C-alpha cells in the first residue's frame, strides 16, 4: 500500500494557461475526492467520484474546472484559463466507499498551484 | 448551511502538558460523523479521531480524546502528554449524510520543549 499520490507536487503557471493534475488513489478504494485548500484555511470540497461516476460537484467548481476518472482508477483535475485566484493547494483523497460508518478518507500530499 | 467553526487560530502547549482544541458546528441533521484531522508541516493530512453522533460515549485514541456535546454542537479535542510530534495544523471536520467532509478553518498547534 503506497498511499495516495499526486503529481506534480508543485506547479507554477502564468495566468491564462491550462494546467492538469493527477491523483492516484489507494488501489482498492472506489471513492475519490478533490479538495482545494488556500493558505490558512481548511480544505474545501470540490468534487467526488464513485468508481468512474462523478457524483457531486461543488459550486466552487466553475466551468473552467473539469475532473475525470475514466477507468475508475486515477483521476485528473484540469483548470482552463487559470486565474490568480486559483492559486491554492489541491488535495486528493480516497476511501473504500460510502458504507456506514463512513470510512476514513486518506489524503495525498497535494499539488501546490501558483498562478503568476 | 452546514458550517464548522474553530475559534482558536493558534495555540501552544509545553511538552508533556495537556491542551484542548475547540470546535463547534451547525447542522439540522441528527445522524452524522465528526472527525479531527492533523496536518503536520509540509506533510499530508491524517485522521486523528472520529465520533459518531449517535454514540454518547466520547471517542478516545491513545493520548487523544474528544468531548462531544451534541446538544451544544460542540466537539473539542484533548491531547494529553503533548509531544513535539504533535506540532501541526488540526482541522475539525463534519461528515453529513452525503459523502463530503466540511472542514473548519484549522488550529495551528505548537508544542514547545
PDB file of C-alpha atoms in Angstrom:
ATOM      1  CA  UNK A   1       0.000   0.000   0.000  1.00  0.00           C
ATOM      2  CA  UNK A   2       1.769   3.093  -1.254  1.00  0.00           C
ATOM      3  CA  UNK A   3      -0.890   5.605  -0.220  1.00  0.00           C
ATOM      4  CA  UNK A   4      -2.491   8.338  -2.308  1.00  0.00           C
ATOM      5  CA  UNK A   5      -0.080  10.010  -4.706  1.00  0.00           C
ATOM      6  CA  UNK A   6      -0.415  13.272  -6.584  1.00  0.00           C
ATOM      7  CA  UNK A   7       1.555  14.680  -9.467  1.00  0.00           C
ATOM      8  CA  UNK A   8       3.024  17.225  -9.791  1.00  0.00           C
ATOM      9  CA  UNK A   9       3.712  18.352  -6.245  1.00  0.00           C
ATOM     10  CA  UNK A  10       4.250  21.944  -7.353  1.00  0.00           C
ATOM     11  CA  UNK A  11       3.096  23.812 -10.439  1.00  0.00           C
ATOM     12  CA  UNK A  12       3.838  27.407 -11.379  1.00  0.00           C
ATOM     13  CA  UNK A  13       1.959  28.766 -14.354  1.00  0.00           C
ATOM     14  CA  UNK A  14       1.074  32.058 -15.965  1.00  0.00           C
ATOM     15  CA  UNK A  15      -2.426  33.451 -15.891  1.00  0.00           C
ATOM     16  CA  UNK A  16      -4.475  32.140 -18.781  1.00  0.00           C
ATOM     17  CA  UNK A  17      -2.648  28.850 -19.154  1.00  0.00           C
ATOM     18  CA  UNK A  18      -4.248  25.436 -18.687  1.00  0.00           C
ATOM     19  CA  UNK A  19      -2.992  23.016 -16.041  1.00  0.00           C
ATOM     20  CA  UNK A  20      -3.756  19.378 -15.278  1.00  0.00           C
ATOM     21  CA  UNK A  21      -3.164  17.499 -12.043  1.00  0.00           C
ATOM     22  CA  UNK A  22      -3.200  13.767 -11.497  1.00  0.00           C
ATOM     23  CA  UNK A  23      -4.235  11.729  -8.470  1.00  0.00           C
ATOM     24  CA  UNK A  24      -3.602   8.023  -7.964  1.00  0.00           C
ATOM     25  CA  UNK A  25      -5.748   6.666  -5.113  1.00  0.00           C
ATOM     26  CA  UNK A  26      -5.080   3.639  -2.961  1.00  0.00           C
ATOM     27  CA  UNK A  27      -5.674   0.742  -5.332  1.00  0.00           C
ATOM     28  CA  UNK A  28      -8.765  -0.852  -3.799  1.00  0.00           C
ATOM     29  CA  UNK A  29     -10.510   2.452  -2.997  1.00  0.00           C
ATOM     30  CA  UNK A  30     -13.567   3.156  -5.119  1.00  0.00           C
ATOM     31  CA  UNK A  31     -14.212   6.702  -3.900  1.00  0.00           C
ATOM     32  CA  UNK A  32     -12.006   9.615  -4.880  1.00  0.00           C
ATOM     33  CA  UNK A  33     -12.343  13.225  -3.702  1.00  0.00           C
ATOM     34  CA  UNK A  34     -10.833  16.555  -4.724  1.00  0.00           C
ATOM     35  CA  UNK A  35     -10.471  19.439  -2.269  1.00  0.00           C
ATOM     36  CA  UNK A  36      -8.931  22.898  -2.518  1.00  0.00           C
ATOM     37  CA  UNK A  37      -7.039  24.462   0.371  1.00  0.00           C
ATOM     38  CA  UNK A  38      -5.948  28.104   0.445  1.00  0.00           C
ATOM     39  CA  UNK A  39      -3.360  29.418   2.860  1.00  0.00           C
ATOM     40  CA  UNK A  40      -4.580  29.435   6.436  1.00  0.00           C
ATOM     41  CA  UNK A  41      -7.890  27.784   5.626  1.00  0.00           C
ATOM     42  CA  UNK A  42      -9.339  24.313   5.838  1.00  0.00           C
ATOM     43  CA  UNK A  43      -9.847  22.225   2.708  1.00  0.00           C
ATOM     44  CA  UNK A  44     -12.985  22.922   0.672  1.00  0.00           C
ATOM     45  CA  UNK A  45     -14.784  20.171  -1.183  1.00  0.00           C
ATOM     46  CA  UNK A  46     -14.690  20.355  -4.991  1.00  0.00           C
ATOM     47  CA  UNK A  47     -15.989  17.037  -6.318  1.00  0.00           C
ATOM     48  CA  UNK A  48     -16.020  13.301  -5.795  1.00  0.00           C
ATOM     49  CA  UNK A  49     -16.263  10.077  -7.783  1.00  0.00           C
ATOM     50  CA  UNK A  50     -17.556   6.636  -7.014  1.00  0.00           C
ATOM     51  CA  UNK A  51     -15.663   4.447  -9.451  1.00  0.00           C
ATOM     52  CA  UNK A  52     -15.848   6.375 -12.732  1.00  0.00           C
ATOM     53  CA  UNK A  53     -19.074   8.243 -11.936  1.00  0.00           C
ATOM     54  CA  UNK A  54     -18.808  11.850 -10.777  1.00  0.00           C
ATOM     55  CA  UNK A  55     -21.487  12.003  -8.075  1.00  0.00           C
ATOM     56  CA  UNK A  56     -21.270  15.579  -6.826  1.00  0.00           C
ATOM     57  CA  UNK A  57     -19.682  18.865  -7.798  1.00  0.00           C
ATOM     58  CA  UNK A  58     -19.381  21.921  -5.589  1.00  0.00           C
ATOM     59  CA  UNK A  59     -20.483  25.299  -6.856  1.00  0.00           C
ATOM     60  CA  UNK A  60     -16.828  26.240  -6.287  1.00  0.00           C
ATOM     61  CA  UNK A  61     -16.088  24.161  -9.370  1.00  0.00           C
ATOM     62  CA  UNK A  62     -16.602  26.730 -12.109  1.00  0.00           C
ATOM     63  CA  UNK A  63     -16.877  25.904 -15.808  1.00  0.00           C
ATOM     64  CA  UNK A  64     -13.121  26.283 -16.072  1.00  0.00           C
ATOM     65  CA  UNK A  65     -12.624  23.229 -13.881  1.00  0.00           C
ATOM     66  CA  UNK A  66     -13.160  19.678 -15.052  1.00  0.00           C
ATOM     67  CA  UNK A  67     -12.412  16.390 -13.359  1.00  0.00           C
ATOM     68  CA  UNK A  68     -12.376  12.891 -14.756  1.00  0.00           C
ATOM     69  CA  UNK A  69     -11.814   9.377 -13.545  1.00  0.00           C
ATOM     70  CA  UNK A  70     -12.057   7.475 -16.806  1.00  0.00           C
ATOM     71  CA  UNK A  71     -11.477   3.898 -15.655  1.00  0.00           C
ATOM     72  CA  UNK A  72     -12.328   4.245 -12.011  1.00  0.00           C
ATOM     73  CA  UNK A  73      -8.668   4.326 -11.030  1.00  0.00           C
ATOM     74  CA  UNK A  74      -6.628   7.527 -11.305  1.00  0.00           C
ATOM     75  CA  UNK A  75      -8.253  10.932 -11.663  1.00  0.00           C
ATOM     76  CA  UNK A  76      -7.297  14.181 -13.352  1.00  0.00           C
ATOM     77  CA  UNK A  77      -8.311  17.718 -12.464  1.00  0.00           C
ATOM     78  CA  UNK A  78      -7.914  20.293 -15.229  1.00  0.00           C
ATOM     79  CA  UNK A  79      -8.133  24.043 -14.812  1.00  0.00           C
ATOM     80  CA  UNK A  80      -8.510  26.041 -18.006  1.00  0.00           C
ATOM     81  CA  UNK A  81      -7.563  29.703 -18.390  1.00  0.00           C
ATOM     82  CA  UNK A  82      -6.067  29.865 -14.916  1.00  0.00           C
ATOM     83  CA  UNK A  83      -6.598  32.961 -12.769  1.00  0.00           C
ATOM     84  CA  UNK A  84      -4.571  34.213  -9.832  1.00  0.00           C
ATOM     85  CA  UNK A  85      -7.429  33.235  -7.540  1.00  0.00           C
ATOM     86  CA  UNK A  86      -6.859  29.604  -8.499  1.00  0.00           C
ATOM     87  CA  UNK A  87      -3.583  29.613  -6.549  1.00  0.00           C
ATOM     88  CA  UNK A  88      -4.042  27.018  -3.813  1.00  0.00           C
ATOM     89  CA  UNK A  89      -3.165  23.523  -2.668  1.00  0.00           C
ATOM     90  CA  UNK A  90      -5.259  20.903  -4.472  1.00  0.00           C
ATOM     91  CA  UNK A  91      -5.770  17.818  -2.337  1.00  0.00           C
ATOM     92  CA  UNK A  92      -6.926  14.404  -3.418  1.00  0.00           C
ATOM     93  CA  UNK A  93      -8.318  11.784  -1.052  1.00  0.00           C
ATOM     94  CA  UNK A  94      -9.661   8.277  -1.446  1.00  0.00           C
ATOM     95  CA  UNK A  95     -11.772   5.882   0.592  1.00  0.00           C
ATOM     96  CA  UNK A  96     -13.352   2.468   0.392  1.00  0.00           C
ATOM     97  CA  UNK A  97     -16.850   3.794  -0.263  1.00  0.00           C
ATOM     98  CA  UNK A  98     -19.995   5.083   1.307  1.00  0.00           C
ATOM     99  CA  UNK A  99     -20.677   2.459   3.902  1.00  0.00           C
ATOM    100  CA  UNK A 100     -21.970   3.308   7.330  1.00  0.00           C
ATOM    101  CA  UNK A 101     -19.955   4.367   9.203  1.00  0.00           C
ATOM    102  CA  UNK A 102     -18.164   6.416   6.533  1.00  0.00           C
ATOM    103  CA  UNK A 103     -14.759   5.007   6.009  1.00  0.00           C
ATOM    104  CA  UNK A 104     -11.655   7.077   6.511  1.00  0.00           C
ATOM    105  CA  UNK A 105     -10.538   9.335   3.700  1.00  0.00           C
ATOM    106  CA  UNK A 106      -6.816   9.011   3.037  1.00  0.00           C
ATOM    107  CA  UNK A 107      -5.248  12.191   1.730  1.00  0.00           C
ATOM    108  CA  UNK A 108      -2.440  12.683  -0.742  1.00  0.00           C
ATOM    109  CA  UNK A 109       0.386  15.228  -0.324  1.00  0.00           C
ATOM    110  CA  UNK A 110      -1.349  17.752  -2.556  1.00  0.00           C
ATOM    111  CA  UNK A 111      -0.394  19.781  -5.616  1.00  0.00           C
ATOM    112  CA  UNK A 112       0.510  23.383  -4.874  1.00  0.00           C
ATOM    113  CA  UNK A 113      -0.522  25.651  -7.741  1.00  0.00           C
ATOM    114  CA  UNK A 114       0.863  29.162  -8.120  1.00  0.00           C
ATOM    115  CA  UNK A 115      -0.622  31.340 -10.846  1.00  0.00           C
ATOM    116  CA  UNK A 116       1.522  34.356 -11.731  1.00  0.00           C
TER     117      UNK A 116
ATOM    118  CA  UNK B   1     -25.878  25.730   5.539  1.00  0.00           C
ATOM    119  CA  UNK B   2     -23.668  23.343   7.457  1.00  0.00           C
ATOM    120  CA  UNK B   3     -20.631  25.053   8.928  1.00  0.00           C
ATOM    121  CA  UNK B   4     -17.709  24.185  11.175  1.00  0.00           C
ATOM    122  CA  UNK B   5     -16.015  26.819  13.318  1.00  0.00           C
ATOM    123  CA  UNK B   6     -12.656  26.615  15.044  1.00  0.00           C
ATOM    124  CA  UNK B   7     -12.253  29.785  17.083  1.00  0.00           C
ATOM    125  CA  UNK B   8      -8.593  29.317  18.050  1.00  0.00           C
ATOM    126  CA  UNK B   9      -6.314  30.085  15.069  1.00  0.00           C
ATOM    127  CA  UNK B  10      -3.166  29.339  17.082  1.00  0.00           C
ATOM    128  CA  UNK B  11      -2.351  27.563  20.317  1.00  0.00           C
ATOM    129  CA  UNK B  12       0.798  26.497  22.075  1.00  0.00           C
ATOM    130  CA  UNK B  13       1.495  23.996  24.832  1.00  0.00           C
ATOM    131  CA  UNK B  14       4.527  22.793  26.720  1.00  0.00           C
ATOM    132  CA  UNK B  15       5.733  19.307  26.081  1.00  0.00           C
ATOM    133  CA  UNK B  16       4.036  16.717  28.348  1.00  0.00           C
ATOM    134  CA  UNK B  17       1.138  19.037  29.179  1.00  0.00           C
ATOM    135  CA  UNK B  18      -2.497  18.796  28.098  1.00  0.00           C
ATOM    136  CA  UNK B  19      -4.196  21.017  25.549  1.00  0.00           C
ATOM    137  CA  UNK B  20      -7.786  21.272  24.319  1.00  0.00           C
ATOM    138  CA  UNK B  21      -8.774  22.456  20.853  1.00  0.00           C
ATOM    139  CA  UNK B  22     -12.310  23.749  20.336  1.00  0.00           C
ATOM    140  CA  UNK B  23     -14.749  23.125  17.512  1.00  0.00           C
ATOM    141  CA  UNK B  24     -18.410  23.983  17.014  1.00  0.00           C
ATOM    142  CA  UNK B  25     -20.630  23.099  14.102  1.00  0.00           C
ATOM    143  CA  UNK B  26     -24.045  23.887  12.784  1.00  0.00           C
ATOM    144  CA  UNK B  27     -26.434  21.350  11.275  1.00  0.00           C
ATOM    145  CA  UNK B  28     -30.046  20.328  11.329  1.00  0.00           C
ATOM    146  CA  UNK B  29     -29.210  16.662  10.765  1.00  0.00           C
ATOM    147  CA  UNK B  30     -29.393  14.109  13.545  1.00  0.00           C
ATOM    148  CA  UNK B  31     -27.090  11.464  12.085  1.00  0.00           C
ATOM    149  CA  UNK B  32     -23.569  12.485  11.148  1.00  0.00           C
ATOM    150  CA  UNK B  33     -19.929  11.950  11.975  1.00  0.00           C
ATOM    151  CA  UNK B  34     -17.244  14.249  13.272  1.00  0.00           C
ATOM    152  CA  UNK B  35     -13.507  13.993  12.732  1.00  0.00           C
ATOM    153  CA  UNK B  36     -10.262  15.592  13.802  1.00  0.00           C
ATOM    154  CA  UNK B  37      -7.524  15.615  11.181  1.00  0.00           C
ATOM    155  CA  UNK B  38      -3.873  16.530  11.699  1.00  0.00           C
ATOM    156  CA  UNK B  39      -1.754  18.206   9.001  1.00  0.00           C
ATOM    157  CA  UNK B  40       1.943  18.364  10.000  1.00  0.00           C
ATOM    158  CA  UNK B  41       4.110  20.998   8.308  1.00  0.00           C
ATOM    159  CA  UNK B  42       4.659  20.063   4.654  1.00  0.00           C
ATOM    160  CA  UNK B  43       3.120  16.654   5.195  1.00  0.00           C
ATOM    161  CA  UNK B  44      -0.180  15.119   4.295  1.00  0.00           C
ATOM    162  CA  UNK B  45      -3.322  15.125   6.359  1.00  0.00           C
ATOM    163  CA  UNK B  46      -4.044  12.147   8.588  1.00  0.00           C
ATOM    164  CA  UNK B  47      -7.064  11.153  10.655  1.00  0.00           C
ATOM    165  CA  UNK B  48      -6.636  11.544  14.417  1.00  0.00           C
ATOM    166  CA  UNK B  49     -10.015  10.510  15.794  1.00  0.00           C
ATOM    167  CA  UNK B  50     -13.674  10.241  14.835  1.00  0.00           C
ATOM    168  CA  UNK B  51     -17.010  10.327  16.618  1.00  0.00           C
ATOM    169  CA  UNK B  52     -20.406   9.003  15.564  1.00  0.00           C
ATOM    170  CA  UNK B  53     -23.188  11.407  16.539  1.00  0.00           C
ATOM    171  CA  UNK B  54     -25.488   8.636  17.710  1.00  0.00           C
ATOM    172  CA  UNK B  55     -22.935   7.430  20.256  1.00  0.00           C
ATOM    173  CA  UNK B  56     -22.996   9.149  23.616  1.00  0.00           C
ATOM    174  CA  UNK B  57     -19.614   7.790  24.637  1.00  0.00           C
ATOM    175  CA  UNK B  58     -16.726  10.055  23.771  1.00  0.00           C
ATOM    176  CA  UNK B  59     -14.116   8.561  21.427  1.00  0.00           C
ATOM    177  CA  UNK B  60     -10.545   8.038  22.595  1.00  0.00           C
ATOM    178  CA  UNK B  61      -7.380   7.071  20.714  1.00  0.00           C
ATOM    179  CA  UNK B  62      -4.365   6.740  22.984  1.00  0.00           C
ATOM    180  CA  UNK B  63      -3.421  10.308  24.032  1.00  0.00           C
ATOM    181  CA  UNK B  64      -6.273  11.838  22.016  1.00  0.00           C
ATOM    182  CA  UNK B  65      -9.839  12.121  23.263  1.00  0.00           C
ATOM    183  CA  UNK B  66     -12.897  14.169  22.406  1.00  0.00           C
ATOM    184  CA  UNK B  67     -15.607  15.912  24.362  1.00  0.00           C
ATOM    185  CA  UNK B  68     -18.719  15.608  22.211  1.00  0.00           C
ATOM    186  CA  UNK B  69     -21.702  17.700  23.296  1.00  0.00           C
ATOM    187  CA  UNK B  70     -24.418  17.038  20.727  1.00  0.00           C
ATOM    188  CA  UNK B  71     -26.997  19.484  22.075  1.00  0.00           C
ATOM    189  CA  UNK B  72     -24.418  22.261  22.157  1.00  0.00           C
ATOM    190  CA  UNK B  73     -22.984  21.151  18.787  1.00  0.00           C
ATOM    191  CA  UNK B  74     -19.517  21.157  20.258  1.00  0.00           C
ATOM    192  CA  UNK B  75     -16.666  18.737  19.522  1.00  0.00           C
ATOM    193  CA  UNK B  76     -13.378  19.512  21.283  1.00  0.00           C
ATOM    194  CA  UNK B  77     -10.123  17.574  21.049  1.00  0.00           C
ATOM    195  CA  UNK B  78      -7.958  16.946  24.094  1.00  0.00           C
ATOM    196  CA  UNK B  79      -4.333  15.980  23.636  1.00  0.00           C
ATOM    197  CA  UNK B  80      -2.702  14.586  26.760  1.00  0.00           C
ATOM    198  CA  UNK B  81       1.040  14.323  27.384  1.00  0.00           C
ATOM    199  CA  UNK B  82       1.764  16.540  24.358  1.00  0.00           C
ATOM    200  CA  UNK B  83       4.756  15.551  22.262  1.00  0.00           C
ATOM    201  CA  UNK B  84       6.887  17.584  19.847  1.00  0.00           C
ATOM    202  CA  UNK B  85       5.493  15.467  17.010  1.00  0.00           C
ATOM    203  CA  UNK B  86       2.007  16.774  17.778  1.00  0.00           C
ATOM    204  CA  UNK B  87       3.000  20.136  16.290  1.00  0.00           C
ATOM    205  CA  UNK B  88       0.661  20.559  13.315  1.00  0.00           C
ATOM    206  CA  UNK B  89      -2.490  22.172  11.972  1.00  0.00           C
ATOM    207  CA  UNK B  90      -5.556  20.467  13.384  1.00  0.00           C
ATOM    208  CA  UNK B  91      -8.805  20.506  11.449  1.00  0.00           C
ATOM    209  CA  UNK B  92     -12.222  19.650  12.775  1.00  0.00           C
ATOM    210  CA  UNK B  93     -14.456  18.137  10.082  1.00  0.00           C
ATOM    211  CA  UNK B  94     -18.147  17.324   9.813  1.00  0.00           C
ATOM    212  CA  UNK B  95     -19.437  14.490   7.679  1.00  0.00           C
ATOM    213  CA  UNK B  96     -23.182  14.656   6.967  1.00  0.00           C
ATOM    214  CA  UNK B  97     -25.149  12.031   5.058  1.00  0.00           C
ATOM    215  CA  UNK B  98     -23.818  12.650   1.581  1.00  0.00           C
ATOM    216  CA  UNK B  99     -20.164  11.889   1.223  1.00  0.00           C
ATOM    217  CA  UNK B 100     -18.201  15.096   1.616  1.00  0.00           C
ATOM    218  CA  UNK B 101     -16.214  16.436   4.523  1.00  0.00           C
ATOM    219  CA  UNK B 102     -16.811  20.003   5.706  1.00  0.00           C
ATOM    220  CA  UNK B 103     -13.716  21.379   7.406  1.00  0.00           C
ATOM    221  CA  UNK B 104     -13.166  24.154   9.916  1.00  0.00           C
ATOM    222  CA  UNK B 105     -10.519  26.833   9.446  1.00  0.00           C
ATOM    223  CA  UNK B 106      -7.934  24.971  11.483  1.00  0.00           C
ATOM    224  CA  UNK B 107      -5.953  25.499  14.684  1.00  0.00           C
ATOM    225  CA  UNK B 108      -2.185  25.701  14.466  1.00  0.00           C
ATOM    226  CA  UNK B 109      -0.752  23.890  17.486  1.00  0.00           C
ATOM    227  CA  UNK B 110       2.851  24.358  18.580  1.00  0.00           C
ATOM    228  CA  UNK B 111       4.323  22.032  21.179  1.00  0.00           C
ATOM    229  CA  UNK B 112       7.283  23.665  22.899  1.00  0.00           C
ATOM    230  CA  UNK B 113      10.143  21.760  24.535  1.00  0.00           C
TER     231      UNK B 113
END
